[in-house]
XYZ file of C-alpha atoms in Angstrom:
556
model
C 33.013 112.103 -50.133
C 34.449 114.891 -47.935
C 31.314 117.110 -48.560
C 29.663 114.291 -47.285
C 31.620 113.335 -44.124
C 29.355 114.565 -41.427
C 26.975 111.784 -42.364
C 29.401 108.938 -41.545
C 27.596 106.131 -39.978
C 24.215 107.374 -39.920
C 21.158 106.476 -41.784
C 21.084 107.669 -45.193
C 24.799 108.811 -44.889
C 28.225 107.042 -46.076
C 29.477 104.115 -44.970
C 32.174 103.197 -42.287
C 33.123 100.974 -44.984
C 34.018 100.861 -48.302
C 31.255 101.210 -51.006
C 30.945 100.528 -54.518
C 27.630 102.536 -54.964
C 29.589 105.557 -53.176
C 32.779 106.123 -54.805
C 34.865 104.679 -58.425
C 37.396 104.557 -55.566
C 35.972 101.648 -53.975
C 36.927 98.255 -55.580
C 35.406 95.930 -53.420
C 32.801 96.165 -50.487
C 34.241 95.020 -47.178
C 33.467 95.077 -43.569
C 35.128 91.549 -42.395
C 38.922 91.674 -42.230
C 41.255 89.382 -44.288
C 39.692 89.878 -47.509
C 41.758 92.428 -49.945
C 44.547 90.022 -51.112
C 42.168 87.692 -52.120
C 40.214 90.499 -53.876
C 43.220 91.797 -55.318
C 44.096 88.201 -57.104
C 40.555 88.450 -59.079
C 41.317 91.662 -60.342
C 44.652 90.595 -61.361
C 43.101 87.448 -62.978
C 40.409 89.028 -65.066
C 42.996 91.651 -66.025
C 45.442 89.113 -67.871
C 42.644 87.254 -69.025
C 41.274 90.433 -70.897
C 44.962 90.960 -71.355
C 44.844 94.682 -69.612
C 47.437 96.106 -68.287
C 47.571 98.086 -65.159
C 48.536 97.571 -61.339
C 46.184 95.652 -58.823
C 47.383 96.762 -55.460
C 46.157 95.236 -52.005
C 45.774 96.990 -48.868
C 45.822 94.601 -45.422
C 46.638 95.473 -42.141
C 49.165 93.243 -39.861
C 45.927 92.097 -37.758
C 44.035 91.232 -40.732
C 47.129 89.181 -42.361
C 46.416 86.609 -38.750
C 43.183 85.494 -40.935
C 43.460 82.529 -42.678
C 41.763 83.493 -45.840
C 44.602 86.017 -46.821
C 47.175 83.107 -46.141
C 45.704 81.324 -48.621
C 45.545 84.468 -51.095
C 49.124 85.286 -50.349
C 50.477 81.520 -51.369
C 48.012 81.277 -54.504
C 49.039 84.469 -55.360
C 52.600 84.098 -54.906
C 52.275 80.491 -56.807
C 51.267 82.093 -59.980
C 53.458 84.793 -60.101
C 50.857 87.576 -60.399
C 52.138 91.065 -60.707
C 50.322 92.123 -57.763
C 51.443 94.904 -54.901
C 50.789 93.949 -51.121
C 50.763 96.904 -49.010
C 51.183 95.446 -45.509
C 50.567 98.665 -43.349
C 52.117 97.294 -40.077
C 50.545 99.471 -36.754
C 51.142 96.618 -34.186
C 47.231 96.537 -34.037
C 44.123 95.051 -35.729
C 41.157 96.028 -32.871
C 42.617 95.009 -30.206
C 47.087 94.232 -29.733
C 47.743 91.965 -31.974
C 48.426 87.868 -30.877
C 50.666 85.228 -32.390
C 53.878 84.145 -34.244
C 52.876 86.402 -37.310
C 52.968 89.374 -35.059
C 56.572 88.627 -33.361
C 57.750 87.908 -37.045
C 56.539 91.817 -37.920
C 58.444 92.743 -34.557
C 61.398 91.120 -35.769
C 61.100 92.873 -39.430
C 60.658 96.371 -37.924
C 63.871 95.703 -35.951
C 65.726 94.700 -39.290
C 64.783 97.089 -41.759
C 68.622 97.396 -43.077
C 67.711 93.961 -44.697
C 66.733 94.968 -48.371
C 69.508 97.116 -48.168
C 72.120 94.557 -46.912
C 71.291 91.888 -49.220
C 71.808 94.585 -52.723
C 74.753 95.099 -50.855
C 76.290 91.643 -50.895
C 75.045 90.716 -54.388
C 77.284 93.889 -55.569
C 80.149 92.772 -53.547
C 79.801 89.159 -55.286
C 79.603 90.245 -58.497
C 82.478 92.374 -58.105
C 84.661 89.398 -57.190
C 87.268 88.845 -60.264
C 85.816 84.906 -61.714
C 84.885 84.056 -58.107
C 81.488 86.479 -57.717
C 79.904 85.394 -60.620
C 80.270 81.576 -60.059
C 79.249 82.473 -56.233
C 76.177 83.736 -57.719
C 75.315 81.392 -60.037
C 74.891 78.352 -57.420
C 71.778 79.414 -57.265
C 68.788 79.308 -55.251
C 70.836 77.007 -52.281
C 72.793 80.411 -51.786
C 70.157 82.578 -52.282
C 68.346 81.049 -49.590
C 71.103 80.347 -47.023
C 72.154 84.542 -47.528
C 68.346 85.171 -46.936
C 67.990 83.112 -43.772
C 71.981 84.485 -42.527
C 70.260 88.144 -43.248
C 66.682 88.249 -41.360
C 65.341 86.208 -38.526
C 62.437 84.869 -41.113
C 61.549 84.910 -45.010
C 58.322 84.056 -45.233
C 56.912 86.385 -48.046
C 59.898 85.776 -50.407
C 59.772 82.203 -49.223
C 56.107 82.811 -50.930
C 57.429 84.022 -54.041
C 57.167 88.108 -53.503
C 59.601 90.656 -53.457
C 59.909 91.901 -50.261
C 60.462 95.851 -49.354
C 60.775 97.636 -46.321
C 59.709 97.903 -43.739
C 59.033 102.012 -43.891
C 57.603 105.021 -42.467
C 54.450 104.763 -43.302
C 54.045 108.127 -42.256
C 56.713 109.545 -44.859
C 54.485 110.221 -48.139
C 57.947 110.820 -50.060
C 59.244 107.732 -49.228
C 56.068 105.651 -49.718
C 55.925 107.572 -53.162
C 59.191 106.625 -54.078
C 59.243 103.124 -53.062
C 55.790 102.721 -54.774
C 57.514 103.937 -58.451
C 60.004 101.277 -57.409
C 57.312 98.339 -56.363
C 55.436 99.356 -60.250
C 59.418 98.113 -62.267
C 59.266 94.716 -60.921
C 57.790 91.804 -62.489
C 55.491 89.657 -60.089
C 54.129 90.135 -56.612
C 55.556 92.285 -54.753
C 54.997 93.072 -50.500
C 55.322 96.511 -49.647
C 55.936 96.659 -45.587
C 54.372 99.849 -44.037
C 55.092 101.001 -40.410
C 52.265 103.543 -39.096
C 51.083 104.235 -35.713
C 47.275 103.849 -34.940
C 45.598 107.169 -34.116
C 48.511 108.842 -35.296
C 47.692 112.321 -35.057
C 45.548 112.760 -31.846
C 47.374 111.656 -28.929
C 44.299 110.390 -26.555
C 43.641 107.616 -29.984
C 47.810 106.914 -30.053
C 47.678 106.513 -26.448
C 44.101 104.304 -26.378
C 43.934 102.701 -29.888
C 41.587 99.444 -28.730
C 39.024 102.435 -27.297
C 39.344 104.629 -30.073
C 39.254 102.013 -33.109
C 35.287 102.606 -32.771
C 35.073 105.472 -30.749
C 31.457 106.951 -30.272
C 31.220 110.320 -29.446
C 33.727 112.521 -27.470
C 35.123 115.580 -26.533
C 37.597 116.475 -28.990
C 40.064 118.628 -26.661
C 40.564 115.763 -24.218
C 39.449 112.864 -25.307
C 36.935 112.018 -22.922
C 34.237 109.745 -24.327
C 30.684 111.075 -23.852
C 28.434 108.145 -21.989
C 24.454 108.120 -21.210
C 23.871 107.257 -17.126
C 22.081 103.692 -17.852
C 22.441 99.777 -17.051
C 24.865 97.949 -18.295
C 25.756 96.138 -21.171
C 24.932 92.984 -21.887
C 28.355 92.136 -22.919
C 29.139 93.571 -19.742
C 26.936 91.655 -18.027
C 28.477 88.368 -20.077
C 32.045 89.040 -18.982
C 31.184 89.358 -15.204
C 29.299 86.359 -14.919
C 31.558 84.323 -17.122
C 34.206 85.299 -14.089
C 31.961 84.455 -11.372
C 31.440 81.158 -13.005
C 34.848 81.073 -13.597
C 35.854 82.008 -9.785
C 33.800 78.571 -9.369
C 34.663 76.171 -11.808
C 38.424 76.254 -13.083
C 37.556 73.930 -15.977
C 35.804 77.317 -17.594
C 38.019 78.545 -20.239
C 37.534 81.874 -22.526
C 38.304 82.182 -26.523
C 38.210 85.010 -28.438
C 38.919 85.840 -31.804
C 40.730 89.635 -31.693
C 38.016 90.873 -29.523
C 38.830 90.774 -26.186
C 37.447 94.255 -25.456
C 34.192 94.010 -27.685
C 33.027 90.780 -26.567
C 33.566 91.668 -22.648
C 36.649 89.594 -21.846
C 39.323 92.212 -20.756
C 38.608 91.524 -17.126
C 38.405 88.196 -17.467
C 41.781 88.091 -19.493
C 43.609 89.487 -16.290
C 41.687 87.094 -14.234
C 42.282 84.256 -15.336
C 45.336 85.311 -18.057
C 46.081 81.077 -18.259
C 42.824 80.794 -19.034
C 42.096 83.247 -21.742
C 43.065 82.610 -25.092
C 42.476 85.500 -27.848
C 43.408 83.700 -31.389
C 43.622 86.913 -33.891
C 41.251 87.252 -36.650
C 40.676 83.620 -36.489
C 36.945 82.496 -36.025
C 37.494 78.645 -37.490
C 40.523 78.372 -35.544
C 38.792 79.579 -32.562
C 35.817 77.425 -32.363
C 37.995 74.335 -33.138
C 40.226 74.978 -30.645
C 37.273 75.164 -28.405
C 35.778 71.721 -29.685
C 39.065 69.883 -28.694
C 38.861 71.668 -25.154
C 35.711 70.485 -25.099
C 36.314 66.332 -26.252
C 39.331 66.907 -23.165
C 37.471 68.052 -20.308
C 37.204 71.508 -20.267
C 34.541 74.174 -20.776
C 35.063 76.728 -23.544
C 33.151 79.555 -23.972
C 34.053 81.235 -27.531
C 32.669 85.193 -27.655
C 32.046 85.867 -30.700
C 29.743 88.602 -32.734
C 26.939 87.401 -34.494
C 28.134 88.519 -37.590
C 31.736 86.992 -37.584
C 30.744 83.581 -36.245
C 29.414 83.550 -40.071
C 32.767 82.750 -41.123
C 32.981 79.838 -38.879
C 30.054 77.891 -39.910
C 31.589 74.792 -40.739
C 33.780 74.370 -37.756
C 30.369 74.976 -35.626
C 28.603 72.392 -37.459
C 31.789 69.388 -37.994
C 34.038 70.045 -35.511
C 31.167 70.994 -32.259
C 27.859 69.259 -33.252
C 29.005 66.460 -35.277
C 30.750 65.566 -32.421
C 28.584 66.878 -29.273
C 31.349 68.882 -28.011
C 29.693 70.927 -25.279
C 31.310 74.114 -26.255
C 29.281 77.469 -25.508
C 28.947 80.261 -28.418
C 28.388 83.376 -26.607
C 26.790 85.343 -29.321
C 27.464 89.060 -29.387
C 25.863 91.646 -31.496
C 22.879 89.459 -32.297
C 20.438 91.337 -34.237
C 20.986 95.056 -35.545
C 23.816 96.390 -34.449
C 23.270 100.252 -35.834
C 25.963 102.477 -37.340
C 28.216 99.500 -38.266
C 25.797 98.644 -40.835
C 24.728 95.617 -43.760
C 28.113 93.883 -43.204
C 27.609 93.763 -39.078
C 23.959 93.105 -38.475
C 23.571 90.366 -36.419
C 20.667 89.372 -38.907
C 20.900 85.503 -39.366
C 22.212 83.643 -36.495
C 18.835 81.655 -36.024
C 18.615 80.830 -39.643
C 22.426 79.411 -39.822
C 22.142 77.423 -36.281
C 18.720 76.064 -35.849
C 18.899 73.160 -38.487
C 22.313 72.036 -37.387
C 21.812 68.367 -35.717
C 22.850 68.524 -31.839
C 22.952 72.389 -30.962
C 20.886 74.277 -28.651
C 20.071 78.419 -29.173
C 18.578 80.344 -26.603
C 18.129 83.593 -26.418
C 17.453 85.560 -23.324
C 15.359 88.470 -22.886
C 17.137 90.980 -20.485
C 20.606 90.713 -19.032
C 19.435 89.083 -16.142
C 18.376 86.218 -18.262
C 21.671 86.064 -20.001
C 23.612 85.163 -16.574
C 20.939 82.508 -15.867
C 21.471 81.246 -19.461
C 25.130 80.807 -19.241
C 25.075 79.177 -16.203
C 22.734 76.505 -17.368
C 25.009 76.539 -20.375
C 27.877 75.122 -18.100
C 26.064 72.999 -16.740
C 24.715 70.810 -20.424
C 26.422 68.013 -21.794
C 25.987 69.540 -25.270
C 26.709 72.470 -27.848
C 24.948 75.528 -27.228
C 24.785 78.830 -28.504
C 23.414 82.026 -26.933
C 22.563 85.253 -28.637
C 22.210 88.806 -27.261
C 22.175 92.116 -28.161
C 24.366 95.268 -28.839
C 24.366 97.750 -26.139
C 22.239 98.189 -22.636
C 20.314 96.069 -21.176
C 16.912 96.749 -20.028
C 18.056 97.397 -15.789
C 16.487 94.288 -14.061
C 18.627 93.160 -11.339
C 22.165 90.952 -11.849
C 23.523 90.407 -8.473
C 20.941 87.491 -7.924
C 22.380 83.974 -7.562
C 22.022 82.041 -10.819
C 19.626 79.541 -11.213
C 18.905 76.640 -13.731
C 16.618 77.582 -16.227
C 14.279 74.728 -17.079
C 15.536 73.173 -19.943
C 13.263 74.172 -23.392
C 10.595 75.888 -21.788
C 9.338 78.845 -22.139
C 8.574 81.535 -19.899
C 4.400 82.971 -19.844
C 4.427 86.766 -18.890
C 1.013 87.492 -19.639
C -2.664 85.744 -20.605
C -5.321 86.304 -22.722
C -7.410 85.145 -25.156
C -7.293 86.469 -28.603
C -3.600 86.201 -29.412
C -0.687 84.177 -28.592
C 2.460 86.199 -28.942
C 5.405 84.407 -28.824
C 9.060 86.122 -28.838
C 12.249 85.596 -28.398
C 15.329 87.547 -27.263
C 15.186 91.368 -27.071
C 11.699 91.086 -28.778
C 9.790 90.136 -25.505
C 9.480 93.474 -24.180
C 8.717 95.136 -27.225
C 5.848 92.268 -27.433
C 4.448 93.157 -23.915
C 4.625 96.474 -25.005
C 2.417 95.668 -28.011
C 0.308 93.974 -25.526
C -0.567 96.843 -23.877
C -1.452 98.880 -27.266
C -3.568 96.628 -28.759
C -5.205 96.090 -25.119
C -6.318 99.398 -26.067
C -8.098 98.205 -29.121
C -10.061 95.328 -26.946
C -7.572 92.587 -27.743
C -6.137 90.220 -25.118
C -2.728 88.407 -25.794
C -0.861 85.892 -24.018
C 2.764 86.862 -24.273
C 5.269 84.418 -24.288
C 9.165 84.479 -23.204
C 10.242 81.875 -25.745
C 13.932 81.379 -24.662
C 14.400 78.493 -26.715
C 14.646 78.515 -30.596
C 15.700 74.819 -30.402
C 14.730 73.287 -28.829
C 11.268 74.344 -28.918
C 8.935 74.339 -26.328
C 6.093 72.620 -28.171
C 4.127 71.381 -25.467
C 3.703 75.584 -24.753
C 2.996 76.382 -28.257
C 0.528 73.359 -28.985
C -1.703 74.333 -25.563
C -1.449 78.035 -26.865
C -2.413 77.293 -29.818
C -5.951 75.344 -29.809
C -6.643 78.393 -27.265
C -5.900 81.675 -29.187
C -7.092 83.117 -32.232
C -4.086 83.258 -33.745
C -0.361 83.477 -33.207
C 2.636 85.924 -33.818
C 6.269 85.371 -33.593
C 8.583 88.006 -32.780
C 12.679 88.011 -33.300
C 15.233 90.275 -34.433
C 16.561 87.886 -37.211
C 15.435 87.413 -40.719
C 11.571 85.602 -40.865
C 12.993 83.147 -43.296
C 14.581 80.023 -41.444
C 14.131 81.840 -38.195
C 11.959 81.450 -34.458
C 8.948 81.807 -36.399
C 9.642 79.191 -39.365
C 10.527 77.029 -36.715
C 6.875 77.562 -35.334
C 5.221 76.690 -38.614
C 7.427 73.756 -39.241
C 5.794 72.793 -35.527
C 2.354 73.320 -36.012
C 3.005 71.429 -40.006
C 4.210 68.960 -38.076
C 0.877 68.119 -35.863
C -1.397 68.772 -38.730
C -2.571 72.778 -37.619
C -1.401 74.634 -40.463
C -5.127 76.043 -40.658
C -4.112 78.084 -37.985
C -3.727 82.019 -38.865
C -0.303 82.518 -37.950
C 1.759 86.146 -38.527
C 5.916 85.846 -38.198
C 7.380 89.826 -37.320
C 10.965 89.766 -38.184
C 13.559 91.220 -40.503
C 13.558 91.503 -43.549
C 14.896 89.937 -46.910
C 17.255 92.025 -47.199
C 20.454 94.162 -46.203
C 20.037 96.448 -43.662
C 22.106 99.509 -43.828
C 23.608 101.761 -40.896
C 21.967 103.952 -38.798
C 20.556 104.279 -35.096
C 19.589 100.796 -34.174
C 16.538 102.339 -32.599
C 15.544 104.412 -36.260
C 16.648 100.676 -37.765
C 13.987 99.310 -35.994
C 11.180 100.936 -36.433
C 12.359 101.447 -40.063
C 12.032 97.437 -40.874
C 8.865 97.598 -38.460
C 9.740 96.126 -35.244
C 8.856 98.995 -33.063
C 6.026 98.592 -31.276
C 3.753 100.663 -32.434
C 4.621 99.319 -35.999
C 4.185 96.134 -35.154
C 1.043 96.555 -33.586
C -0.354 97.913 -36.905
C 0.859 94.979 -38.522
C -1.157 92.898 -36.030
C -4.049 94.623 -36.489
C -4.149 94.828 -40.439
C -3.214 91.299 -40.332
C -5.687 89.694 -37.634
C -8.394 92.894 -39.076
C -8.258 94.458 -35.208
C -9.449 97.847 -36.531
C -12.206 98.905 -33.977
C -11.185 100.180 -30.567
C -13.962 98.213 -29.075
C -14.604 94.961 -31.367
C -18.265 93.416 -32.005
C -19.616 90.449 -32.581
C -22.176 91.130 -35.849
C -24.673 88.395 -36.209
C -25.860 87.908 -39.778
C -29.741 86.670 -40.507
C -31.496 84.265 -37.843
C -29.204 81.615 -35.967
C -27.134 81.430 -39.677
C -23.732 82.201 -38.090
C -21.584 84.620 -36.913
């Protein structure tokens, strides 16, 4: 792919990730952490069971080993004895530092790397004892284990069954080459323990690894990153008003899961440091953590992207709503996220929250909105989960005081009488937008802030709808299971199903990478190609509409 390079990330170019369609190099698509061991093991599986013979190797990274699914890879692995190579490649870092008792075993490790070394040492020394070595030796695995546990302050992969080596220079290709030959003579799994540097290379990344683990663009003899004049971020926005909330209320608590930086919590981290919790590559743990916070009195707010809170889906749905822990998900990345691509868009949040019993979603549609929202968050005796947007907000004002929003109700921006447009999220100005074009075309919409996916504002909808021609929904999540299934579930539901009803969404299918603005109008949610979906749909094709009468006092 190095012909290719210069189309990293952008629409119609490679991947950031790995590919199957792109390269015989590519075993396995990823984009989420913690998968490759696990991977790995089903190659290994299907290879003895064809009875093949050739070396699976994993690749993992010390943050990605904090996720729970390799854990469970490395012991099944380990159990069955698969000849299988681990190649831990140890840089201190996953996104952001690294957190937790995995990550201070590592430390210990890297200060120990005499240990392989020391222990081939003493087994020659034994064995060289005349009639007293070998019997040494031969008591077996009780000696074996007290010598490993005298040598290193832990043992937990050989504890797991592997054969440990290292730690090395990961940055020493002969060495890696010669411990690999090694790693291929011995029978069973085997964890190879890298030491590398993130950013090695380019001192600005060694010095800033968190900035430059997705670094836009910048100037290449400095370092300095290139940023667009414009309003903030909404995850910007999220982290200052979580710490004036916080500055308020010291039952607020934060939880991340390896993303304090991308999910706006590095200022409140310094804050409030007792207060901030950052659990590694974690998302179940996280959001049970938070439910027990909750059921004890406190109020946890767990940032997580829209895509990664995917992987916590049960712990949402047992251990918050089965229970009515009032826990707040602070969705990040809801929607398309851009040059991350299919395994980041924020695509399905509404579909995989709105039928679970006893949780609220909201979505607001600028970054003002988002403040109010989490305020009235902390202030609901109940799980709730707010979704927003990648990247700027639209520039309204966020130094207002926050204010209650009224609970499931929409917002009306605009009236008129030939359309109801209802949307939700970062679709609402896009909608008023496609107000104004079809205007143009002699058709009058009422444009609705929706706000509230669940619970619905029904009494708004119902009224709208015995008063409009029609209605469309607008979201940036799939149409199936989303804010506009929920409508026609709604309208079933009171017996109006004869109304003509359009749903604008996403659709069935991955999205790749690109600009998120190019994604958009791609999938056609811009608004001038949603506008032409109107108007094929609803047959608004005149500029100026008129009413033809057919024979005498027949019809219309």
């Amino acid at each position: 792919r190095k012909q290719e390079f210069t189309t990293l990330r952008q629409f119609g170019g490679i991947s950031g990730f790995p590919r199957r369609e792109e390269s015989p190099h590519d075993a396995f698509d990823t984009g989420h952490s913690s998968t490759s061991i696990s991977a790995a093991m089903g190659y290994a599986l299907s290879r003895d069971y064809h009875g093949q013979d050739y070396r699976v190797a994993a690749v993992i990274g010390d943050g990605s080993l904090t996720g729970g699914q390799a854990f469970e890879a490395l012991n099944e692995a380990g159990h069955l004895g698969l000849r299988l190579l681990v190649i831990l490649n140890d840089n201190e870092m996953s996104i952001a530092q690294n957190v937790g008792a995995l990550s201070l075993y590592l430390s210990r490790l890297r200060s120990a790397p005499w240990y392989t070394k020391r222990k081939k040492v003493i087994n020659r020394i034994l064995r060289k004892i005349p009639q007293v070595g070998p019997r040494l030796l031969k008591l077996g695995e009780k000696l074996k284990d007290s010598l490993k546990y005298l040598l290193v302050p832990g043992i937990l992969f050989e504890e797991l069954g592997y054969t440990y080596l290292g730690p090395i220079d990961g940055h020493n290709i002969q060495e890696i080459v010669s411990v690999l030959k090694k790693a291929d003579t011995i029978e069973g799994p085997v964890l190879l323990h890298i030491v590398t540097k993130k950013g090695k290379g380019y001192q600005p990344a060694e010095d800033n690894p968190t900035l430059y683990h997705g670094v836009g663009s910048f100037d290449l003899n400095t370092g300095q990153i290139i940023q667009t004049p414009g309003p903030p971020t909404y995850t910007n926005v999220f982290g200052q008003a979580l710490i004036d909330l916080a500055e308020k209320d010291d039952r607020i608590m934060a939880i991340t899961a390896a993303m304090p930086e991308g999910t706006g919590l590095t200022a409140f981290a310094a804050r409030f440091p007792m207060r901030f919790y950052d659990v590694g590559i974690a998302e179940q743990n996280a959001v049970t953590v938070a439910a027990a916070m909750a059921l004890n009195g406190l109020k946890p707010v767990v940032a997580i992207y829209s895509t990664f809170l995917q992987r916590a889906y049960d712990q949402v749905l047992h251990d918050v709503c089965l229970q009515k822990a009032p826990v707040v998900l602070a969705i990040d990345r809801a929607g398309l996220v851009g040059e991350d691509g299919a395994t980041h868009q924020g695509a399905f949040d509404f579909s995989y929250l709105r039928h679970i019993p006893n949780l609220a979603v909201l979505a607001p549609k600028d970054e003002g909105e988002l403040r109010h929202m989490l305020y009235t968050a902390m202030n609901y005796d109940g799980p709730i989960a707010i979704r927003y947007p990648r990247g700027r907000g639209i520039g309204v004002n966020t130094q207002e005081p926050f204010h209650e929003l009224p609970w499931g109700k929409g917002e009306i921006l605009e009236l008129g009488d030939d359309l109801l447009i209802l949307a939700v999220g970062n679709m609402v100005y896009p909608a008023l937008a496609v107000r104004n074009i079809l205007a143009a075309k002699g058709v009058s919409c009422t444009v609705v802030n929706a706000r509230f996916v669940k619970p619905l504002d029904k009494e708004l909808i119902l009224d709208g709808a015995g008063k409009h021609r029609g209605i469309v929904t607008m979201e940036e999540n799939v149409v199936a299971g989303g804010f506009g299934s929920a409508v026609l579930e709604l309208l079933a539901e009171q017996g109006l199903s004869d109304i003509k009803v359009l749903n604008i969404g996403l659709p069935d299918s991955f999205i790749s990478h690109g600009k998120s603005e190019f994604l958009r109008d791609n999938v056609g949610l811009s608004p001038e190609k949603m506008s032409e979906t109107i108007s094929r749909h609803f047959g608004f094709s005149r500029v100026n509409p008129i009413k033809v009468v057919f024979g005498k006092g027949k019809g219309t």
